[in-house]
């Protein structure tokens, strides 16, 4: 068996970014933490933490932290089956989740609020890429656009996140003065793109115009800045209906081409190994997600 | 001299993530793009693009893209000095900026809106780390907490981004029932942390209690989710006063310890090589930033 005192010291350094804070978290001295990490590095025969501001795990260090998190999740199952509160059995480890930015900024906090006893460690990635975190074993669950179950995981449909290609009336008047959004006019109108992974603007163009192309673009990696950017008239972009419905109703924003919503089905995939302790997380995610997203006819 | 047709093909593939879209952007066929990138790779003697969904630059590819962006910025200076609109001189390349998430989600869009003719390529990093992008030459400017000029750059104070350690009244009642936020009680109360680089919660603890430690933590990498999380009572966190002042006034949120704001001075650092063409960006950033942030007495 591994020495889990050593692994916990490592994981705490990586999580808090500092030997001092890890020491405070585990109620030992910083030199005890340092000795434990060093001992673990000697046993494994490789460097596990890059000492810096903050301290970061090496690839091998990350692998050991992942293992610890999985063991902690499995401990959760045992903990629930034990009589009493099992308070003397050590403290809880956060559940690591990968999720798209637009879900995190709209409905996901409601899932966290459902579970006051669970800590969440959220990483953000595009819905077309969040499944990779699960595949690599770095998270226990993911909100993803991939319906097909990843090996060892269960996949459940949450619902459709509906997008509207939106811009301000002033922007629309400037670039489409006759109200017609033609392909040629759209090629001149600045567009907002979240980051290199964001394909939504291209996909909407393809759905509406039968082809995609690269208009002049701002790159703005923030859900909130996308909405603000549309309101300020810097460009058009695919905004979640959840965030712009009020703005559309009040006339501060308008759909670029009325009647062309774009739906992204989102799935919850969770690691089966984590079992019962992820089950209540799954339940909360599905409840909060289904309350906010649109039902699909799938 | 480099062959800039080849470099433009490379940069367009990296920017749009696809050979097809690069072809449409540059009005040539996909096979022409493919040939140009291949030819460039032969000349340089190394792979420049990892073909995938999306296509991504290798380190060498990134270096060439950075060079192209710098040349494009310098062309902007010449362009401005030419008579006429210089429309026949090729198209504009976005200005790449590194910025902290809280600035992007609060005041930065106003700077973009000031300059309808400039495209922005925004990358997000912690204010203690955004200067590294500038140091590596990957951006033309950065909003950073570092006051000291990076080599080749000018540093200008924007102002203080003020934070308040905030939580919901229900959360405060639960974890601090007698209204007193003591060190021991705070160690039990869940806290929100943006990501591994985020030191704000620790710094505030140190300012108020003379020491920092690791309370049970949610990791939530979103400015907006931080505010929502505080409102939903999942934890306390350092929220920009710009986003929570209304919530505090209406009683939906409260400062954890009244009278303990935490100010982060932010600076605008811009690459001197970019010269006049970054000058109008600097002006817009300072104008929008100074209108939103607090003046310092520094």
Coordinates of C-alpha atoms in Angstrom, one line a residue:
Chain A
X1 CA 0.0 0.0 0.0
X2 CA 1.0 3.6 -0.6
X3 CA 1.6 5.8 2.5
X4 CA -1.4 8.0 2.4
X5 CA 0.0 10.5 4.9
X6 CA 2.6 11.3 2.3
X7 CA 0.0 11.5 -0.5
X8 CA -2.2 13.8 1.5
X9 CA 0.8 16.1 2.1
X10 CA 1.5 16.2 -1.6
X11 CA -2.2 16.8 -2.6
X12 CA -2.5 19.6 0.0
X13 CA 0.6 21.4 -1.4
X14 CA -0.8 21.1 -4.9
X15 CA -4.3 22.2 -3.9
X16 CA -3.3 25.2 -1.8
X17 CA -0.2 26.0 -3.9
X18 CA 2.0 26.4 -0.8
X19 CA 3.9 24.2 1.8
X20 CA 2.9 26.7 4.6
X21 CA -0.8 26.4 3.8
X22 CA -0.7 22.7 3.4
X23 CA 0.9 22.6 6.9
X24 CA -1.9 24.6 8.3
X25 CA -4.5 22.5 6.6
X26 CA -3.1 19.3 7.9
X27 CA -2.2 20.7 11.3
X28 CA 1.5 19.9 11.1
X29 CA 4.6 22.0 10.7
X30 CA 5.8 23.2 7.2
X31 CA 9.0 21.2 7.7
X32 CA 6.9 18.0 8.2
X33 CA 5.1 18.7 5.0
X34 CA 8.4 19.3 3.2
X35 CA 9.8 16.0 4.6
X36 CA 6.8 14.0 3.5
X37 CA 6.8 15.4 0.0
X38 CA 10.6 14.8 -0.2
X39 CA 10.2 11.2 1.1
X40 CA 7.5 10.5 -1.4
X41 CA 9.7 11.9 -4.2
X42 CA 12.6 9.7 -3.1
X43 CA 10.3 6.6 -3.1
X44 CA 8.8 7.4 -6.5
X45 CA 12.2 8.4 -7.8
X46 CA 11.0 11.6 -9.5
X47 CA 10.1 15.2 -8.7
X48 CA 6.4 15.6 -7.8
X49 CA 6.1 19.3 -7.1
X50 CA 7.6 22.2 -8.9
X51 CA 8.4 24.6 -6.0
X52 CA 7.2 28.1 -6.9
X53 CA 4.5 30.7 -6.4
X54 CA 2.2 28.8 -6.5
X55 CA 3.7 25.2 -6.1
X56 CA 2.5 23.1 -9.0
X57 CA 2.4 19.3 -9.5
X58 CA 4.5 17.6 -12.1
X59 CA 2.8 15.0 -14.3
X60 CA 3.8 12.3 -11.9
X61 CA 2.6 14.4 -9.0
X62 CA -0.7 15.0 -10.7
X63 CA -1.2 11.3 -11.3
X64 CA -0.7 10.6 -7.6
X65 CA -3.1 13.4 -6.6
X66 CA -5.7 11.9 -9.0
X67 CA -5.3 8.6 -7.4
X68 CA -5.8 10.1 -3.9
X69 CA -9.0 11.9 -5.1
X70 CA -10.4 8.6 -6.4
X71 CA -9.6 6.8 -3.2
X72 CA -11.2 9.6 -1.3
X73 CA -14.4 9.3 -3.4
X74 CA -14.5 5.6 -2.8
X75 CA -14.0 6.2 1.0
X76 CA -17.1 8.4 0.8
X77 CA -19.1 5.3 -0.2
X78 CA -17.8 3.4 2.8
X79 CA -18.3 6.5 5.1
X80 CA -22.0 6.6 4.1
X81 CA -22.4 3.0 5.0
X82 CA -20.9 3.3 8.4
X83 CA -23.0 3.9 11.5
X84 CA -22.6 7.4 13.1
X85 CA -21.0 10.4 11.5
X86 CA -17.6 8.9 10.9
X87 CA -16.1 12.2 11.9
X88 CA -13.0 10.6 13.3
X89 CA -12.2 9.1 9.8
X90 CA -10.5 12.2 8.4
X91 CA -11.8 15.1 6.3
X92 CA -13.6 15.4 3.0
X93 CA -11.9 15.9 -0.3
X94 CA -13.6 18.1 -3.0
X95 CA -15.3 16.5 -6.0
X96 CA -13.6 17.5 -9.2
X97 CA -15.9 18.4 -12.1
X98 CA -15.2 19.7 -15.7
X99 CA -17.8 22.0 -17.2
X100 CA -18.3 24.5 -19.9
X101 CA -18.1 28.2 -19.0
X102 CA -21.6 29.0 -20.0
X103 CA -23.1 26.3 -17.7
X104 CA -20.9 27.5 -14.8
X105 CA -22.1 31.0 -15.4
X106 CA -25.8 30.1 -15.6
X107 CA -27.2 27.1 -13.8
X108 CA -24.3 25.1 -12.2
X109 CA -24.1 27.1 -9.0
X110 CA -27.6 25.8 -8.2
X111 CA -26.3 22.3 -8.2
X112 CA -23.6 23.2 -5.7
X113 CA -26.1 24.9 -3.5
X114 CA -28.1 21.7 -3.3
X115 CA -25.3 20.0 -1.5
X116 CA -24.0 22.0 1.4
X117 CA -21.8 19.2 2.6
X118 CA -19.9 18.6 -0.6
X119 CA -17.0 20.8 -1.8
X120 CA -16.5 21.3 -5.5
X121 CA -13.3 21.7 -7.5
X122 CA -14.5 23.1 -10.9
X123 CA -12.3 23.2 -14.0
X124 CA -13.6 25.0 -17.1
X125 CA -13.3 23.7 -20.6
X126 CA -15.3 23.9 -23.8
X127 CA -18.3 21.5 -23.9
X128 CA -16.6 19.7 -26.8
X129 CA -13.5 19.1 -24.7
X130 CA -14.6 18.7 -21.1
X131 CA -15.0 15.0 -21.7
X132 CA -11.2 14.7 -22.2
X133 CA -10.7 15.5 -18.5
X134 CA -12.9 12.6 -17.6
X135 CA -11.1 10.3 -20.1
X136 CA -7.8 11.3 -18.6
X137 CA -9.2 10.5 -15.1
X138 CA -8.6 14.0 -13.9
X139 CA -12.2 14.6 -12.9
X140 CA -15.0 12.5 -11.4
X141 CA -17.7 14.0 -13.6
X142 CA -18.2 16.3 -16.6
X143 CA -20.8 18.4 -18.3
X144 CA -20.2 17.7 -22.0
X145 CA -21.7 17.8 -25.4
X146 CA -20.7 14.2 -26.0
X147 CA -23.6 11.8 -25.6
X148 CA -21.6 8.6 -25.9
X149 CA -20.5 7.1 -22.6
X150 CA -16.9 7.4 -21.9
X151 CA -15.4 4.1 -20.8
X152 CA -16.3 3.4 -17.1
X153 CA -18.8 6.3 -17.1
X154 CA -22.5 6.7 -17.2
X155 CA -23.9 9.4 -19.6
X156 CA -27.2 11.1 -18.9
X157 CA -28.9 13.8 -21.0
X158 CA -29.4 17.1 -19.1
X159 CA -31.1 19.1 -21.8
X160 CA -30.5 21.8 -24.4
X161 CA -28.5 24.9 -23.7
X162 CA -30.1 27.3 -26.2
X163 CA -28.0 30.0 -27.8
X164 CA -29.1 33.1 -29.8
X165 CA -26.8 34.9 -32.2
X166 CA -27.3 38.4 -30.7
X167 CA -26.1 42.0 -31.2
X168 CA -27.1 45.5 -30.2
X169 CA -29.6 47.4 -32.3
X170 CA -26.9 50.0 -33.1
X171 CA -24.6 47.3 -34.3
X172 CA -27.2 45.8 -36.5
X173 CA -28.2 49.1 -37.9
X174 CA -24.5 49.8 -38.7
X175 CA -23.6 46.6 -40.4
X176 CA -27.0 45.5 -41.8
X177 CA -28.6 48.9 -42.6
X178 CA -31.5 47.4 -44.6
X179 CA -32.2 44.8 -41.9
X180 CA -31.1 41.9 -44.1
X181 CA -28.2 39.8 -42.7
X182 CA -26.6 38.6 -45.9
X183 CA -23.5 36.5 -46.1
X184 CA -21.5 39.3 -47.6
X185 CA -22.5 41.8 -44.9
X186 CA -21.8 39.2 -42.2
X187 CA -18.2 38.8 -43.5
X188 CA -17.6 42.5 -42.6
X189 CA -19.3 42.5 -39.2
X190 CA -17.1 41.9 -36.1
X191 CA -17.9 38.7 -34.3
X192 CA -17.0 37.6 -30.7
X193 CA -15.4 34.2 -30.2
X194 CA -14.7 32.8 -26.7
X195 CA -11.4 31.0 -27.5
X196 CA -9.7 28.8 -30.0
X197 CA -11.9 25.9 -29.0
X198 CA -15.2 27.8 -29.5
X199 CA -17.0 26.5 -32.6
X200 CA -20.4 27.9 -31.9
X201 CA -20.3 31.0 -34.1
X202 CA -19.0 28.9 -37.0
X203 CA -21.7 26.3 -36.4
X204 CA -24.5 28.8 -36.3
X205 CA -23.3 30.4 -39.6
X206 CA -23.3 26.9 -41.2
X207 CA -26.8 26.2 -39.9
X208 CA -28.2 29.5 -41.2
X209 CA -26.1 30.2 -44.3
X210 CA -24.9 26.7 -45.2
X211 CA -21.2 27.6 -44.8
X212 CA -18.9 29.0 -42.2
X213 CA -16.1 31.5 -42.6
X214 CA -13.9 33.7 -40.4
X215 CA -15.3 37.2 -40.0
X216 CA -13.2 39.8 -38.2
X217 CA -13.2 38.6 -34.6
X218 CA -12.7 39.6 -31.0
X219 CA -11.5 36.8 -28.8
X220 CA -13.1 37.2 -25.4
X221 CA -12.9 34.2 -23.0
X222 CA -15.7 35.2 -20.6
X223 CA -19.4 34.4 -20.7
X224 CA -20.2 37.7 -19.0
X225 CA -17.9 39.8 -21.3
X226 CA -19.7 38.2 -24.3
X227 CA -23.0 39.6 -23.1
X228 CA -21.5 43.0 -22.2
X229 CA -19.7 43.1 -25.5
X230 CA -22.9 42.5 -27.4
X231 CA -24.7 45.2 -25.3
X232 CA -21.8 47.7 -26.0
X233 CA -22.0 46.9 -29.7
X234 CA -18.4 45.6 -30.2
X235 CA -19.6 42.5 -32.1
X236 CA -22.2 39.8 -32.4
X237 CA -21.9 36.5 -30.6
X238 CA -23.6 33.3 -29.5
X239 CA -25.1 34.1 -26.1
X240 CA -27.0 31.7 -23.9
X241 CA -30.7 32.6 -24.1
X242 CA -30.7 32.3 -20.2
X243 CA -28.6 35.4 -20.1
X244 CA -30.0 37.5 -22.9
X245 CA -33.8 36.8 -22.9
X246 CA -34.4 39.9 -20.8
X247 CA -32.2 42.0 -22.9
X248 CA -34.0 40.8 -26.1
X249 CA -37.4 41.5 -24.5
X250 CA -36.4 45.0 -23.6
X251 CA -34.8 45.7 -27.0
X252 CA -31.2 46.2 -25.7
X253 CA -30.2 43.2 -27.8
X254 CA -31.8 41.6 -30.8
X255 CA -31.3 38.2 -32.6
X256 CA -29.2 38.7 -35.7
X257 CA -31.5 36.5 -37.7
X258 CA -34.9 36.1 -35.9
X259 CA -36.0 32.5 -35.6
X260 CA -32.5 30.9 -35.7
X261 CA -31.8 29.6 -32.2
X262 CA -28.9 27.1 -31.8
X263 CA -29.3 24.3 -29.3
X264 CA -26.4 22.5 -27.7
X265 CA -27.5 19.3 -25.9
X266 CA -25.5 18.8 -22.7
X267 CA -24.8 15.5 -21.0
X268 CA -23.7 14.6 -17.5
X269 CA -21.1 11.9 -17.5
X270 CA -19.8 10.5 -14.2
X271 CA -17.2 8.0 -13.2
X272 CA -18.8 4.7 -12.2
X273 CA -15.9 3.9 -9.9
X274 CA -16.9 6.8 -7.7
X275 CA -20.2 5.0 -7.1
X276 CA -22.6 6.2 -4.4
X277 CA -20.6 9.2 -3.4
X278 CA -20.9 10.8 -6.8
X279 CA -24.5 9.7 -7.1
X280 CA -25.8 12.6 -5.0
X281 CA -23.7 15.0 -7.0
X282 CA -25.2 13.5 -10.2
X283 CA -28.7 13.9 -8.8
X284 CA -28.1 17.6 -7.9
X285 CA -26.5 18.3 -11.3
X286 CA -29.4 16.7 -13.2
X287 CA -31.9 18.5 -11.0
X288 CA -30.4 22.0 -11.4
X289 CA -29.5 21.5 -15.1
X290 CA -32.9 20.2 -16.1
X291 CA -34.7 23.1 -14.3
X292 CA -32.6 25.5 -16.4
X293 CA -32.1 23.9 -19.7
X294 CA -34.7 23.0 -22.4
X295 CA -36.1 19.5 -22.6
X296 CA -35.1 17.8 -25.9
X297 CA -37.3 15.7 -28.0
X298 CA -34.5 13.1 -28.3
Chain B
X1 CA 13.2 38.3 -45.4
X2 CA 10.6 35.8 -44.3
X3 CA 7.8 35.0 -46.8
X4 CA 4.9 36.7 -45.1
X5 CA 2.3 34.9 -47.2
X6 CA 3.4 31.7 -45.6
X7 CA 3.4 33.2 -42.1
X8 CA -0.1 34.6 -42.7
X9 CA -1.4 31.2 -43.6
X10 CA 0.2 29.7 -40.5
X11 CA -1.3 32.4 -38.2
X12 CA -4.7 32.1 -39.8
X13 CA -4.7 28.3 -39.2
X14 CA -3.7 28.8 -35.6
X15 CA -6.2 31.7 -35.0
X16 CA -9.2 29.9 -36.6
X17 CA -8.2 26.4 -35.6
X18 CA -8.8 25.0 -39.1
X19 CA -7.2 24.9 -42.5
X20 CA -10.7 25.3 -44.1
X21 CA -11.5 28.5 -42.2
X22 CA -8.0 29.9 -42.8
X23 CA -8.6 29.3 -46.6
X24 CA -11.9 31.3 -46.4
X25 CA -10.3 34.0 -44.4
X26 CA -7.4 34.5 -46.9
X27 CA -9.6 33.8 -49.9
X28 CA -7.6 30.9 -51.2
X29 CA -8.2 27.1 -51.4
X30 CA -7.6 24.8 -48.4
X31 CA -4.9 23.0 -50.4
X32 CA -3.1 26.4 -50.9
X33 CA -3.1 26.9 -47.1
X34 CA -1.9 23.4 -46.6
X35 CA 0.9 23.8 -49.1
X36 CA 2.0 27.1 -47.5
X37 CA 2.1 25.7 -44.0
X38 CA 4.0 22.6 -45.3
X39 CA 6.5 24.8 -47.2
X40 CA 7.1 26.9 -44.2
X41 CA 7.6 23.8 -42.1
X42 CA 10.2 22.5 -44.6
X43 CA 12.0 25.8 -44.6
X44 CA 12.1 26.0 -40.8
X45 CA 12.8 22.3 -40.5
X46 CA 10.2 21.6 -37.8
X47 CA 6.5 21.0 -37.3
X48 CA 4.6 24.3 -36.8
X49 CA 1.0 23.1 -36.4
X50 CA -0.4 20.1 -34.6
X51 CA -3.2 19.0 -37.0
X52 CA -6.3 18.4 -34.9
X53 CA -9.7 19.7 -33.8
X54 CA -8.8 22.5 -33.4
X55 CA -5.3 22.8 -35.1
X56 CA -2.8 24.2 -32.6
X57 CA 0.6 25.8 -32.9
X58 CA 3.7 24.1 -31.7
X59 CA 6.2 26.2 -29.7
X60 CA 8.1 27.1 -32.9
X61 CA 4.8 27.8 -34.7
X62 CA 3.7 30.1 -31.8
X63 CA 7.0 32.0 -32.0
X64 CA 6.4 32.7 -35.7
X65 CA 2.8 33.8 -35.0
X66 CA 4.1 36.2 -32.4
X67 CA 6.6 37.6 -34.8
X68 CA 3.8 38.2 -37.4
X69 CA 1.6 39.9 -34.8
X70 CA 4.5 42.3 -33.8
X71 CA 5.2 43.1 -37.5
X72 CA 1.5 43.7 -38.0
X73 CA 1.4 46.1 -35.0
X74 CA 4.4 48.0 -36.5
X75 CA 2.7 48.1 -39.9
X76 CA -0.2 49.8 -38.0
X77 CA 2.1 52.7 -37.2
X78 CA 3.2 53.1 -40.9
X79 CA -0.4 52.7 -42.0
X80 CA -1.5 55.6 -39.8
X81 CA 1.2 57.8 -41.3
X82 CA 0.2 57.0 -44.9
X83 CA -2.1 59.3 -46.8
X84 CA -5.6 57.8 -47.6
X85 CA -7.1 54.8 -45.9
X86 CA -4.4 52.3 -46.9
X87 CA -7.2 49.8 -47.6
X88 CA -5.1 48.1 -50.3
X89 CA -2.4 47.3 -47.8
X90 CA -4.0 44.2 -46.3
X91 CA -6.2 43.6 -43.3
X92 CA -5.8 44.3 -39.7
X93 CA -4.5 41.8 -37.1
X94 CA -6.1 41.7 -33.6
X95 CA -4.2 43.3 -30.7
X96 CA -3.4 40.6 -28.1
X97 CA -3.9 41.5 -24.5
X98 CA -3.5 39.6 -21.2
X99 CA -5.9 40.6 -18.4
X100 CA -7.3 39.3 -15.1
X101 CA -10.8 37.8 -15.2
X102 CA -12.3 40.3 -12.8
X103 CA -11.3 43.2 -15.0
X104 CA -12.6 41.5 -18.2
X105 CA -15.9 40.9 -16.4
X106 CA -16.3 44.4 -15.1
X107 CA -14.7 47.4 -17.0
X108 CA -12.6 46.1 -19.9
X109 CA -15.3 45.8 -22.5
X110 CA -15.7 49.6 -22.2
X111 CA -12.1 50.0 -23.5
X112 CA -12.9 47.7 -26.5
X113 CA -16.1 49.7 -27.2
X114 CA -14.0 52.9 -27.4
X115 CA -12.1 51.6 -30.5
X116 CA -14.6 50.3 -33.1
X117 CA -11.7 49.8 -35.6
X118 CA -9.5 47.7 -33.4
X119 CA -10.0 43.9 -32.9
X120 CA -8.9 42.5 -29.5
X121 CA -7.6 39.0 -28.8
X122 CA -8.0 38.7 -25.0
X123 CA -6.3 36.0 -22.9
X124 CA -7.2 35.7 -19.2
X125 CA -4.7 35.1 -16.4
X126 CA -4.4 36.0 -12.8
X127 CA -3.3 39.7 -12.2
X128 CA -0.1 38.3 -10.5
X129 CA 0.7 36.3 -13.7
X130 CA -0.6 38.3 -16.7
X131 CA 2.8 40.1 -16.9
X132 CA 4.4 36.7 -17.8
X133 CA 2.6 36.8 -21.2
X134 CA 4.1 40.2 -21.9
X135 CA 7.5 39.0 -20.7
X136 CA 7.3 36.0 -23.1
X137 CA 6.3 38.4 -25.9
X138 CA 3.0 36.7 -26.4
X139 CA 0.9 39.8 -25.9
X140 CA 1.3 43.5 -26.8
X141 CA -0.1 44.7 -23.5
X142 CA -1.3 43.4 -20.1
X143 CA -3.4 44.5 -17.1
X144 CA -1.3 43.4 -14.2
X145 CA -0.7 43.9 -10.5
X146 CA 3.0 44.4 -11.1
X147 CA 4.0 48.0 -11.0
X148 CA 7.6 47.6 -12.2
X149 CA 8.1 48.0 -15.9
X150 CA 8.8 44.9 -17.8
X151 CA 11.8 45.3 -20.1
X152 CA 10.8 47.1 -23.2
X153 CA 7.4 48.1 -21.8
X154 CA 5.9 51.2 -20.2
X155 CA 3.9 50.8 -16.9
X156 CA 1.0 53.1 -16.0
X157 CA -1.1 52.9 -12.9
X158 CA -4.8 52.4 -13.7
X159 CA -6.2 52.4 -10.2
X160 CA -7.4 50.1 -7.4
X161 CA -9.8 47.2 -8.0
X162 CA -11.5 47.0 -4.6
X163 CA -12.6 43.7 -3.3
X164 CA -15.0 42.8 -0.4
X165 CA -15.0 39.5 1.4
X166 CA -18.7 38.8 1.0
X167 CA -21.3 36.1 1.8
X168 CA -25.0 35.8 2.1
X169 CA -26.8 36.7 5.4
X170 CA -27.9 33.0 5.7
X171 CA -24.4 31.8 5.3
X172 CA -23.1 34.3 7.9
X173 CA -25.9 33.3 10.3
X174 CA -25.0 29.6 9.9
X175 CA -21.2 29.8 10.4
X176 CA -21.0 32.9 12.6
X177 CA -24.2 32.8 14.7
X178 CA -23.1 35.4 17.2
X179 CA -22.1 37.8 14.3
X180 CA -18.4 37.5 15.3
X181 CA -16.1 36.2 12.5
X182 CA -13.4 34.6 14.6
X183 CA -10.4 32.7 13.3
X184 CA -11.7 29.4 14.6
X185 CA -15.1 29.9 13.0
X186 CA -13.6 31.0 9.7
X187 CA -11.6 27.7 9.6
X188 CA -14.9 25.8 9.4
X189 CA -16.7 28.1 6.8
X190 CA -16.5 27.1 3.1
X191 CA -14.6 29.6 1.0
X192 CA -14.6 30.1 -2.8
X193 CA -11.2 30.3 -4.6
X194 CA -11.0 31.1 -8.3
X195 CA -8.1 28.8 -9.2
X196 CA -4.7 27.6 -8.0
X197 CA -3.2 31.1 -8.8
X198 CA -5.8 33.0 -6.8
X199 CA -4.2 34.4 -3.6
X200 CA -6.9 37.0 -2.7
X201 CA -8.7 35.0 -0.1
X202 CA -5.4 34.2 1.7
X203 CA -4.2 37.8 1.5
X204 CA -7.4 39.1 3.0
X205 CA -7.2 36.6 5.9
X206 CA -3.7 37.7 6.5
X207 CA -4.7 41.4 6.4
X208 CA -7.5 40.9 8.8
X209 CA -6.3 38.1 11.1
X210 CA -2.6 38.3 10.7
X211 CA -2.4 34.8 9.3
X212 CA -3.6 32.8 6.4
X213 CA -4.8 29.2 6.3
X214 CA -6.8 26.8 4.1
X215 CA -10.4 26.7 5.0
X216 CA -12.7 24.1 3.2
X217 CA -12.8 25.4 -0.3
X218 CA -14.8 25.4 -3.5
X219 CA -12.7 26.1 -6.6
X220 CA -14.8 28.2 -9.1
X221 CA -12.9 29.7 -12.0
X222 CA -15.6 32.3 -12.9
X223 CA -16.1 35.9 -11.7
X224 CA -19.8 35.6 -12.2
X225 CA -20.1 32.2 -10.5
X226 CA -18.3 33.7 -7.5
X227 CA -21.0 36.3 -7.1
X228 CA -23.8 33.7 -7.7
X229 CA -22.1 31.3 -5.3
X230 CA -22.0 34.0 -2.6
X231 CA -25.7 34.8 -3.2
X232 CA -26.6 31.1 -3.1
X233 CA -24.8 30.7 0.2
X234 CA -22.3 28.1 -0.9
X235 CA -19.3 30.0 0.5
X236 CA -17.7 33.4 1.1
X237 CA -15.2 34.9 -1.4
X238 CA -13.4 38.0 -2.5
X239 CA -15.8 39.7 -4.9
X240 CA -15.1 43.0 -6.8
X241 CA -17.1 45.8 -5.2
X242 CA -18.2 46.8 -8.7
X243 CA -20.2 43.6 -8.9
X244 CA -21.5 43.4 -5.3
X245 CA -22.1 47.0 -4.2
X246 CA -25.8 46.7 -5.2
X247 CA -26.2 43.3 -3.5
X248 CA -24.7 44.7 -0.3
X249 CA -26.9 47.8 -0.4
X250 CA -30.0 45.6 -0.8
X251 CA -28.9 43.1 1.9
X252 CA -28.6 40.1 -0.3
X253 CA -24.9 40.0 0.5
X254 CA -22.9 41.3 3.5
X255 CA -19.2 41.9 4.1
X256 CA -17.8 39.2 6.3
X257 CA -16.0 41.7 8.4
X258 CA -17.4 45.2 7.9
X259 CA -14.7 47.8 7.1
X260 CA -12.1 45.4 5.6
X261 CA -12.0 46.2 1.9
X262 CA -9.0 44.8 0.0
X263 CA -7.5 46.9 -2.8
X264 CA -5.5 45.5 -5.7
X265 CA -3.7 48.2 -7.6
X266 CA -3.7 47.4 -11.4
X267 CA -1.3 48.6 -14.0
X268 CA -1.3 48.8 -17.7
X269 CA 1.9 47.7 -19.3
X270 CA 2.4 47.9 -23.1
X271 CA 5.2 46.9 -25.4
X272 CA 7.1 49.9 -26.5
X273 CA 8.0 48.3 -29.9
X274 CA 4.3 48.4 -30.8
X275 CA 4.6 52.2 -30.6
X276 CA 1.8 54.4 -31.9
X277 CA -0.6 51.6 -32.8
X278 CA -0.8 50.4 -29.3
X279 CA -0.9 54.1 -28.1
X280 CA -4.6 54.4 -28.8
X281 CA -5.3 51.1 -27.1
X282 CA -3.4 52.3 -24.1
X283 CA -5.4 55.5 -24.0
X284 CA -8.7 53.6 -24.2
X285 CA -7.7 51.1 -21.5
X286 CA -6.6 53.9 -19.1
X287 CA -9.8 55.9 -19.8
X288 CA -12.1 52.9 -19.2
X289 CA -10.1 51.6 -16.3
X290 CA -9.7 54.9 -14.5
X291 CA -13.5 55.5 -14.8
X292 CA -14.2 52.2 -13.1
X293 CA -11.4 51.7 -10.6
X294 CA -10.6 53.7 -7.5
X295 CA -7.9 56.4 -7.6
X296 CA -5.0 55.5 -5.4
X297 CA -3.1 57.8 -3.2
X298 CA 0.2 56.4 -4.4

